Amino acid sequence: MSLIDIRKRSLTIETIYHEGGPVADRPLKLAAACAVIKNPYAGRYEPDLLPFMAELRSLGTLLAQELVDTLGKNNVEVYSKAAIVGVNGELEHGAVWHEAGGWAMRNVLGEPKAIVPAAKAVANAGYRLMVPLHYIHAAYVRSHFNSMEIGIQDAPRPNEILFGLVMGTGGRVHSRLGGLTKENVSVHDGQR
């Protein structure tokens, strides 16, 4: 029997043309794909979460592929993952997404090296979570440090979990703070 029972999914797309300065030559697109599932461990302590984490790879692949289909694989420059656990669950029920969601995005995007940032919380339905973003090939590309808000008005219910993946097509529209640029990434270790 599957541990994944999806109640609903959402896809949110933001297109940023400017942040008060000149209009960008290429607008920045950020997209978040989310799924709300029944929490199989709500209301009880489960010592072994590894089967759940392993099964969540399929959900991660579904959401990652939706984002790639939306933005175009070759356009994706930033990524992240997030989980909001309903109040009858625990933070560890969201932490299973670190491996499952991160693995799925790396697999779909062709194995980028940078760590996949994350945010997670235990909260009521309607909670909004700011999800950090950064460059997929090197964590220290300052121009690509960004964030996107995720959430769904009626989720997660107390016995649910909202899992989300976020991808975007570039750095901040008016980035001008120096530091390592994506063109100068040379070490290819996911850091610099």
Tab-separated table of C-alpha atoms in Angstrom:
chain	number	residue	atom	x	y	z
A	1	MET	CA	0.000	0.000	0.000
A	2	SER	CA	1.349	3.434	-0.957
A	3	LEU	CA	2.301	5.924	1.718
A	4	ILE	CA	1.504	8.772	-0.693
A	5	ASP	CA	-2.125	9.886	-0.926
A	6	ILE	CA	-2.369	13.216	-2.813
A	7	ARG	CA	-5.336	15.461	-2.006
A	8	LYS	CA	-4.353	18.336	-4.261
A	9	ARG	CA	-1.523	19.947	-6.204
A	10	SER	CA	-0.683	23.498	-7.157
A	11	LEU	CA	1.622	25.260	-9.589
A	12	THR	CA	2.465	28.923	-8.986
A	13	ILE	CA	4.436	31.009	-11.471
A	14	GLU	CA	5.803	34.502	-10.845
A	15	THR	CA	7.219	36.642	-13.644
A	16	ILE	CA	9.348	39.564	-12.452
A	17	TYR	CA	9.960	42.343	-14.989
A	18	HIS	CA	11.682	44.839	-12.662
A	19	GLU	CA	12.098	45.720	-9.002
A	20	GLY	CA	11.779	49.475	-9.440
A	21	GLY	CA	14.696	49.839	-11.834
A	22	PRO	CA	14.851	49.286	-15.583
A	23	VAL	CA	12.784	46.508	-17.136
A	24	ALA	CA	14.874	43.354	-17.491
A	25	ASP	CA	15.856	42.189	-20.976
A	26	ARG	CA	14.697	38.732	-19.895
A	27	PRO	CA	12.071	38.597	-17.125
A	28	LEU	CA	12.847	36.322	-14.186
A	29	LYS	CA	10.435	33.423	-13.780
A	30	LEU	CA	10.040	31.624	-10.465
A	31	ALA	CA	7.792	28.589	-10.159
A	32	ALA	CA	6.659	26.455	-7.232
A	33	ALA	CA	5.079	23.020	-7.616
A	34	CYS	CA	3.362	21.739	-4.471
A	35	ALA	CA	1.508	18.600	-3.437
A	36	VAL	CA	-0.623	18.115	-0.352
A	37	ILE	CA	-0.644	14.553	0.913
A	38	LYS	CA	-2.063	12.660	3.859
A	39	ASN	CA	0.555	12.349	6.610
A	40	PRO	CA	0.805	8.582	7.218
A	41	TYR	CA	2.301	9.226	10.676
A	42	ALA	CA	0.068	12.044	11.946
A	43	GLY	CA	-0.712	11.735	15.623
A	44	ARG	CA	1.868	9.052	16.405
A	45	TYR	CA	5.590	8.515	16.646
A	46	GLU	CA	7.088	6.380	13.872
A	47	PRO	CA	10.712	5.329	14.509
A	48	ASP	CA	11.479	4.361	10.874
A	49	LEU	CA	10.783	7.110	8.328
A	50	LEU	CA	13.125	5.705	5.659
A	51	PRO	CA	10.406	3.840	3.677
A	52	PHE	CA	8.387	7.095	3.484
A	53	MET	CA	11.461	9.043	2.370
A	54	ALA	CA	12.230	6.489	-0.342
A	55	GLU	CA	8.669	6.456	-1.658
A	56	LEU	CA	8.613	10.266	-1.782
A	57	ARG	CA	11.201	10.198	-4.576
A	58	SER	CA	8.342	9.506	-7.005
A	59	LEU	CA	6.439	12.576	-5.781
A	60	GLY	CA	9.625	14.629	-6.020
A	61	THR	CA	10.131	13.496	-9.596
A	62	LEU	CA	6.534	14.409	-10.479
A	63	LEU	CA	6.928	17.947	-9.083
A	64	ALA	CA	10.450	18.461	-10.471
A	65	GLN	CA	9.355	17.380	-13.946
A	66	GLU	CA	6.373	19.748	-13.788
A	67	LEU	CA	8.741	22.630	-13.040
A	68	VAL	CA	11.140	21.656	-15.829
A	69	ASP	CA	8.206	21.372	-18.231
A	70	THR	CA	7.047	24.834	-17.127
A	71	LEU	CA	10.388	26.660	-17.239
A	72	GLY	CA	12.480	24.583	-19.653
A	73	LYS	CA	15.337	22.419	-18.362
A	74	ASN	CA	18.063	24.596	-19.887
A	75	ASN	CA	16.554	27.736	-18.344
A	76	VAL	CA	16.655	26.600	-14.705
A	77	GLU	CA	19.346	28.404	-12.682
A	78	VAL	CA	18.000	28.349	-9.100
A	79	TYR	CA	16.235	25.778	-6.950
A	80	SER	CA	14.950	24.900	-3.498
A	81	LYS	CA	12.595	22.625	-1.582
A	82	ALA	CA	10.122	23.034	1.265
A	83	ALA	CA	7.684	21.220	3.520
A	84	ILE	CA	4.851	22.410	5.737
A	85	VAL	CA	3.669	19.707	8.152
A	86	GLY	CA	0.170	19.861	9.624
A	87	VAL	CA	-0.033	20.284	13.402
A	88	ASN	CA	-0.661	16.570	14.097
A	89	GLY	CA	2.740	15.780	12.609
A	90	GLU	CA	6.326	16.576	13.527
A	91	LEU	CA	9.138	18.453	11.834
A	92	GLU	CA	10.896	15.172	10.988
A	93	HIS	CA	7.936	14.269	8.758
A	94	GLY	CA	8.903	17.270	6.626
A	95	ALA	CA	12.641	16.575	6.865
A	96	VAL	CA	12.169	13.402	4.780
A	97	TRP	CA	11.844	15.806	1.836
A	98	HIS	CA	15.524	16.822	2.067
A	99	GLU	CA	16.655	13.624	0.384
A	100	ALA	CA	13.567	12.846	-1.701
A	101	GLY	CA	12.941	16.332	-3.116
A	102	GLY	CA	16.607	17.164	-3.542
A	103	TRP	CA	17.356	13.849	-5.237
A	104	ALA	CA	14.442	14.340	-7.637
A	105	MET	CA	15.515	17.832	-8.703
A	106	ARG	CA	19.119	16.773	-9.214
A	107	ASN	CA	17.989	13.763	-11.239
A	108	VAL	CA	15.650	15.747	-13.488
A	109	LEU	CA	18.133	18.634	-13.956
A	110	GLY	CA	21.159	16.469	-14.822
A	111	GLU	CA	22.970	16.326	-11.467
A	112	PRO	CA	23.806	19.942	-10.570
A	113	LYS	CA	26.376	20.112	-7.772
A	114	ALA	CA	25.176	22.847	-5.372
A	115	ILE	CA	23.322	21.955	-2.205
A	116	VAL	CA	19.551	22.354	-2.511
A	117	PRO	CA	18.448	24.891	0.115
A	118	ALA	CA	15.323	24.167	2.115
A	119	ALA	CA	12.728	25.469	4.549
A	120	LYS	CA	10.256	23.528	6.664
A	121	ALA	CA	7.740	24.171	9.425
A	122	VAL	CA	4.925	22.611	11.426
A	123	ALA	CA	1.933	24.898	10.995
A	124	ASN	CA	-1.790	25.390	10.460
A	125	ALA	CA	-3.581	25.444	7.113
A	126	GLY	CA	-2.875	28.585	5.129
A	127	TYR	CA	0.633	29.090	6.508
A	128	ARG	CA	2.996	30.758	4.053
A	129	LEU	CA	6.661	29.762	3.966
A	130	MET	CA	9.521	31.774	2.475
A	131	VAL	CA	11.771	29.358	0.596
A	132	PRO	CA	15.437	30.308	-0.041
A	133	LEU	CA	16.811	29.928	-3.560
A	134	HIS	CA	20.333	29.818	-4.948
A	135	TYR	CA	22.307	28.896	-8.040
A	136	ILE	CA	22.165	25.204	-8.982
A	137	HIS	CA	25.865	24.804	-9.769
A	138	ALA	CA	27.555	26.784	-6.951
A	139	ALA	CA	26.212	27.903	-3.597
A	140	TYR	CA	28.244	31.137	-3.432
A	141	VAL	CA	26.810	32.932	-6.479
A	142	ARG	CA	25.481	35.989	-4.621
A	143	SER	CA	23.376	37.309	-7.522
A	144	HIS	CA	21.176	34.217	-7.317
A	145	PHE	CA	20.323	34.376	-3.587
A	146	ASN	CA	16.569	34.873	-3.633
A	147	SER	CA	13.357	33.516	-2.135
A	148	MET	CA	9.813	32.601	-3.105
A	149	GLU	CA	6.744	32.260	-0.941
A	150	ILE	CA	4.805	29.004	-1.043
A	151	GLY	CA	1.571	27.895	0.553
A	152	ILE	CA	-2.006	26.875	-0.154
A	153	GLN	CA	-4.988	28.471	1.575
A	154	ASP	CA	-6.525	25.228	2.883
A	155	ALA	CA	-3.356	23.228	3.487
A	156	PRO	CA	-1.902	21.496	5.248
A	157	ARG	CA	-4.810	20.257	7.297
A	158	PRO	CA	-3.777	18.789	10.690
A	159	ASN	CA	-3.174	15.298	9.253
A	160	GLU	CA	-1.463	16.431	6.032
A	161	ILE	CA	1.901	17.567	4.690
A	162	LEU	CA	2.495	20.100	1.928
A	163	PHE	CA	5.650	19.297	-0.029
A	164	GLY	CA	7.004	21.853	-2.498
A	165	LEU	CA	9.801	22.323	-5.004
A	166	VAL	CA	10.845	25.689	-6.416
A	167	MET	CA	12.895	26.525	-9.513
A	168	GLY	CA	13.674	29.747	-11.323
A	169	THR	CA	15.308	31.008	-14.486
A	170	GLY	CA	17.963	33.289	-13.024
A	171	GLY	CA	19.228	35.560	-10.311
A	172	ARG	CA	17.589	38.663	-8.930
A	173	VAL	CA	16.485	41.081	-11.647
A	174	HIS	CA	18.590	44.011	-10.434
A	175	SER	CA	21.482	42.139	-8.833
A	176	ARG	CA	24.467	44.448	-8.428
A	177	LEU	CA	26.281	43.415	-5.256
A	178	GLY	CA	29.383	41.802	-6.741
A	179	GLY	CA	30.813	38.476	-5.661
A	180	LEU	CA	31.189	35.290	-7.644
A	181	THR	CA	29.238	35.322	-10.910
A	182	LYS	CA	27.792	32.253	-12.579
A	183	GLU	CA	30.189	32.782	-15.495
A	184	ASN	CA	33.158	32.527	-13.112
A	185	VAL	CA	32.204	29.262	-11.408
A	186	SER	CA	35.291	27.116	-11.927
A	187	VAL	CA	35.768	24.595	-9.137
A	188	HIS	CA	32.583	22.585	-9.883
A	189	ASP	CA	32.289	21.233	-6.339
A	190	GLY	CA	28.913	22.864	-5.707
A	191	GLN	CA	30.538	25.630	-3.660
A	192	ARG	CA	32.516	27.923	-5.984
